[in-house]
mmCIF file of C-alpha atoms in Angstrom:
data_model
loop_
_atom_site.group_PDB
_atom_site.id
_atom_site.type_symbol
_atom_site.label_atom_id
_atom_site.label_comp_id
_atom_site.label_asym_id
_atom_site.label_seq_id
_atom_site.Cartn_x
_atom_site.Cartn_y
_atom_site.Cartn_z
ATOM 1 C CA UNK A 1 108.162 221.518 47.592
ATOM 2 C CA UNK A 2 109.177 222.304 44.017
ATOM 3 C CA UNK A 3 106.428 222.144 41.420
ATOM 4 C CA UNK A 4 107.104 221.664 37.716
ATOM 5 C CA UNK A 5 106.892 224.996 35.845
ATOM 6 C CA UNK A 6 103.713 223.941 34.046
ATOM 7 C CA UNK A 7 101.937 223.236 37.361
ATOM 8 C CA UNK A 8 102.707 226.433 39.247
ATOM 9 C CA UNK A 9 99.516 228.356 39.864
ATOM 10 C CA UNK A 10 97.785 230.097 42.730
ATOM 11 C CA UNK A 11 96.040 226.922 43.919
ATOM 12 C CA UNK A 12 99.305 225.395 45.126
ATOM 13 C CA UNK A 13 100.155 228.326 47.425
ATOM 14 C CA UNK A 14 99.136 228.038 51.067
ATOM 15 C CA UNK A 15 98.003 231.007 53.165
ATOM 16 C CA UNK A 16 101.657 231.852 53.879
ATOM 17 C CA UNK A 17 102.556 232.046 50.176
ATOM 18 C CA UNK A 18 104.547 228.795 50.115
ATOM 19 C CA UNK A 19 104.201 226.042 47.510
ATOM 20 C CA UNK A 20 102.435 223.294 49.402
ATOM 21 C CA UNK A 21 100.516 220.077 49.122
ATOM 22 C CA UNK A 22 98.100 219.110 51.863
ATOM 23 C CA UNK A 23 98.153 215.768 53.637
ATOM 24 C CA UNK A 24 95.068 214.951 55.677
ATOM 25 C CA UNK A 25 94.917 211.755 57.648
ATOM 26 C CA UNK A 26 93.188 209.987 60.474
ATOM 27 C CA UNK A 27 94.857 207.912 63.171
ATOM 28 C CA UNK A 28 93.259 205.701 65.792
ATOM 29 C CA UNK A 29 93.931 205.681 69.537
ATOM 30 C CA UNK A 30 96.947 203.423 68.952
ATOM 31 C CA UNK A 31 98.335 205.907 66.382
ATOM 32 C CA UNK A 32 97.697 203.601 63.413
ATOM 33 C CA UNK A 33 96.717 205.373 60.215
ATOM 34 C CA UNK A 34 93.083 204.730 59.319
ATOM 35 C CA UNK A 35 93.123 206.983 56.279
ATOM 36 C CA UNK A 36 95.527 209.168 54.300
ATOM 37 C CA UNK A 37 94.345 211.777 51.809
ATOM 38 C CA UNK A 38 97.211 213.411 49.929
ATOM 39 C CA UNK A 39 97.701 215.587 46.895
ATOM 40 C CA UNK A 40 95.400 218.533 47.489
ATOM 41 C CA UNK A 41 96.768 222.013 46.658
ATOM 42 C CA UNK A 42 97.775 224.204 49.598
ATOM 43 C CA UNK A 43 94.914 226.636 48.994
ATOM 44 C CA UNK A 44 92.234 224.031 49.850
ATOM 45 C CA UNK A 45 90.590 224.067 53.264
ATOM 46 C CA UNK A 46 90.298 221.079 55.593
ATOM 47 C CA UNK A 47 86.520 220.752 55.257
ATOM 48 C CA UNK A 48 86.723 220.650 51.450
ATOM 49 C CA UNK A 49 89.364 217.924 51.581
ATOM 50 C CA UNK A 50 87.457 215.857 54.151
ATOM 51 C CA UNK A 51 84.254 216.031 52.100
ATOM 52 C CA UNK A 52 86.121 214.651 49.089
ATOM 53 C CA UNK A 53 87.823 211.817 50.968
ATOM 54 C CA UNK A 54 87.080 208.114 50.940
ATOM 55 C CA UNK A 55 87.040 208.173 54.749
ATOM 56 C CA UNK A 56 84.199 210.735 54.733
ATOM 57 C CA UNK A 57 82.149 208.689 52.268
ATOM 58 C CA UNK A 58 82.624 205.538 54.358
ATOM 59 C CA UNK A 59 81.686 207.305 57.598
ATOM 60 C CA UNK A 60 78.630 208.954 56.069
ATOM 61 C CA UNK A 61 77.577 205.600 54.606
ATOM 62 C CA UNK A 62 78.028 203.970 58.030
ATOM 63 C CA UNK A 63 80.733 201.673 56.674
ATOM 64 C CA UNK A 64 83.515 202.972 58.933
ATOM 65 C CA UNK A 65 83.925 203.507 62.696
ATOM 66 C CA UNK A 66 81.927 200.401 63.490
ATOM 67 C CA UNK A 67 83.710 199.457 66.697
ATOM 68 C CA UNK A 68 81.784 198.363 69.772
ATOM 69 C CA UNK A 69 80.014 201.172 71.631
ATOM 70 C CA UNK A 70 81.522 202.639 74.795
ATOM 71 C CA UNK A 71 79.071 202.386 77.687
ATOM 72 C CA UNK A 72 79.299 204.648 80.743
ATOM 73 C CA UNK A 73 76.537 205.366 83.275
ATOM 74 C CA UNK A 74 74.008 203.521 81.086
ATOM 75 C CA UNK A 75 74.844 205.787 78.138
ATOM 76 C CA UNK A 76 76.122 204.259 74.922
ATOM 77 C CA UNK A 77 78.530 206.099 72.630
ATOM 78 C CA UNK A 78 79.523 204.897 69.180
ATOM 79 C CA UNK A 79 83.076 205.026 67.862
ATOM 80 C CA UNK A 80 84.096 208.508 66.685
ATOM 81 C CA UNK A 81 87.070 210.619 65.643
ATOM 82 C CA UNK A 82 88.283 213.896 67.161
ATOM 83 C CA UNK A 83 88.547 216.999 64.983
ATOM 84 C CA UNK A 84 88.029 220.734 65.073
ATOM 85 C CA UNK A 85 84.900 222.753 64.420
ATOM 86 C CA UNK A 86 86.027 223.674 60.917
ATOM 87 C CA UNK A 87 84.944 220.260 59.656
ATOM 88 C CA UNK A 88 81.280 220.643 60.605
ATOM 89 C CA UNK A 89 79.019 218.532 62.788
ATOM 90 C CA UNK A 90 78.714 214.797 62.235
ATOM 91 C CA UNK A 91 77.638 211.967 64.531
ATOM 92 C CA UNK A 92 81.087 210.398 64.075
ATOM 93 C CA UNK A 93 83.157 213.579 64.653
ATOM 94 C CA UNK A 94 83.699 215.024 68.138
ATOM 95 C CA UNK A 95 84.524 218.736 68.201
ATOM 96 C CA UNK A 96 85.334 221.096 71.051
ATOM 97 C CA UNK A 97 82.854 223.493 72.610
ATOM 98 C CA UNK A 98 83.254 227.036 71.257
ATOM 99 C CA UNK A 99 84.759 229.400 73.826
ATOM 100 C CA UNK A 100 81.463 231.273 74.229
ATOM 101 C CA UNK A 101 79.779 228.028 75.314
ATOM 102 C CA UNK A 102 82.324 227.148 78.030
ATOM 103 C CA UNK A 103 79.864 227.642 80.849
ATOM 104 C CA UNK A 104 80.800 224.790 83.140
ATOM 105 C CA UNK A 105 83.787 222.934 84.518
ATOM 106 C CA UNK A 106 82.709 219.817 82.619
ATOM 107 C CA UNK A 107 82.779 221.745 79.312
ATOM 108 C CA UNK A 108 86.284 223.009 80.088
ATOM 109 C CA UNK A 109 87.447 219.511 81.021
ATOM 110 C CA UNK A 110 85.938 218.080 77.847
ATOM 111 C CA UNK A 111 87.763 220.699 75.753
ATOM 112 C CA UNK A 112 91.034 219.946 77.535
ATOM 113 C CA UNK A 113 90.710 216.201 76.842
ATOM 114 C CA UNK A 114 89.578 216.879 73.274
ATOM 115 C CA UNK A 115 92.615 219.089 72.659
ATOM 116 C CA UNK A 116 94.973 216.533 74.200
ATOM 117 C CA UNK A 117 93.691 213.778 71.923
ATOM 118 C CA UNK A 118 93.773 216.021 68.862
ATOM 119 C CA UNK A 119 97.373 216.955 69.700
ATOM 120 C CA UNK A 120 98.333 213.260 69.819
ATOM 121 C CA UNK A 121 97.149 212.858 66.231
ATOM 122 C CA UNK A 122 99.105 215.941 65.178
ATOM 123 C CA UNK A 123 102.208 214.563 66.861
ATOM 124 C CA UNK A 124 101.837 211.396 64.786
ATOM 125 C CA UNK A 125 102.172 213.448 61.613
ATOM 126 C CA UNK A 126 105.098 215.449 62.951
ATOM 127 C CA UNK A 127 107.059 212.197 63.315
ATOM 128 C CA UNK A 128 106.894 211.900 59.525
ATOM 129 C CA UNK A 129 107.993 215.441 58.657
ATOM 130 C CA UNK A 130 111.716 214.693 58.589
ATOM 131 C CA UNK A 131 111.186 211.789 56.217
ATOM 132 C CA UNK A 132 109.165 213.961 53.853
ATOM 133 C CA UNK A 133 111.735 216.748 53.631
ATOM 134 C CA UNK A 134 113.782 214.606 51.248
ATOM 135 C CA UNK A 135 110.863 214.534 48.789
ATOM 136 C CA UNK A 136 110.858 217.974 47.242
ATOM 137 C CA UNK A 137 109.117 217.090 44.023
ATOM 138 C CA UNK A 138 105.355 216.929 43.684
ATOM 139 C CA UNK A 139 105.323 213.640 41.744
ATOM 140 C CA UNK A 140 107.439 211.817 44.385
ATOM 141 C CA UNK A 141 105.512 213.005 47.396
ATOM 142 C CA UNK A 142 102.304 210.972 47.258
ATOM 143 C CA UNK A 143 103.925 207.567 46.768
ATOM 144 C CA UNK A 144 106.703 208.288 49.264
ATOM 145 C CA UNK A 145 104.244 209.445 51.908
ATOM 146 C CA UNK A 146 102.091 206.329 51.560
ATOM 147 C CA UNK A 147 105.178 204.128 51.954
ATOM 148 C CA UNK A 148 106.422 206.140 54.940
ATOM 149 C CA UNK A 149 103.033 205.929 56.700
ATOM 150 C CA UNK A 150 102.969 202.173 56.181
ATOM 151 C CA UNK A 151 106.550 201.721 57.400
ATOM 152 C CA UNK A 152 106.023 203.962 60.419
ATOM 153 C CA UNK A 153 102.883 202.052 61.387
ATOM 154 C CA UNK A 154 104.828 198.802 61.098
ATOM 155 C CA UNK A 155 107.437 200.154 63.536
ATOM 156 C CA UNK A 156 104.684 200.463 66.137
ATOM 157 C CA UNK A 157 104.307 196.678 66.023
ATOM 158 C CA UNK A 158 107.951 196.083 66.964
#
């Protein structure tokens, strides 16, 4: 990404020293985008971006993830998203067990399934990477990404 000379500062450099803009998004089990948060400098961390997103505010206000509960063995579980431990603990965010707490086969299986689902979401974003390589300028990126996410989601309907 090429930033205009007047916008180059340390905030836009990621941990590898590259100019970067962060895109954080959420997809559902059908790989539809539920939320896209774009435009944060590369130096920001995931938790900071999540806490400043519309999706976070809606989830915390119990206005999002309102699907019917999943019931198994007389236990009810509300709709949730899958993320990593760096985001923190929330009733609507499932995270993996830390390695030190992997004391049973069921914990290991849970972590395997958690990782598999998280990887599916990551794969959804990787399908967009080629499209975004043509947008090298900061001011083009946000609008182009929104359009690409919409168009890619529409392809899933075909």
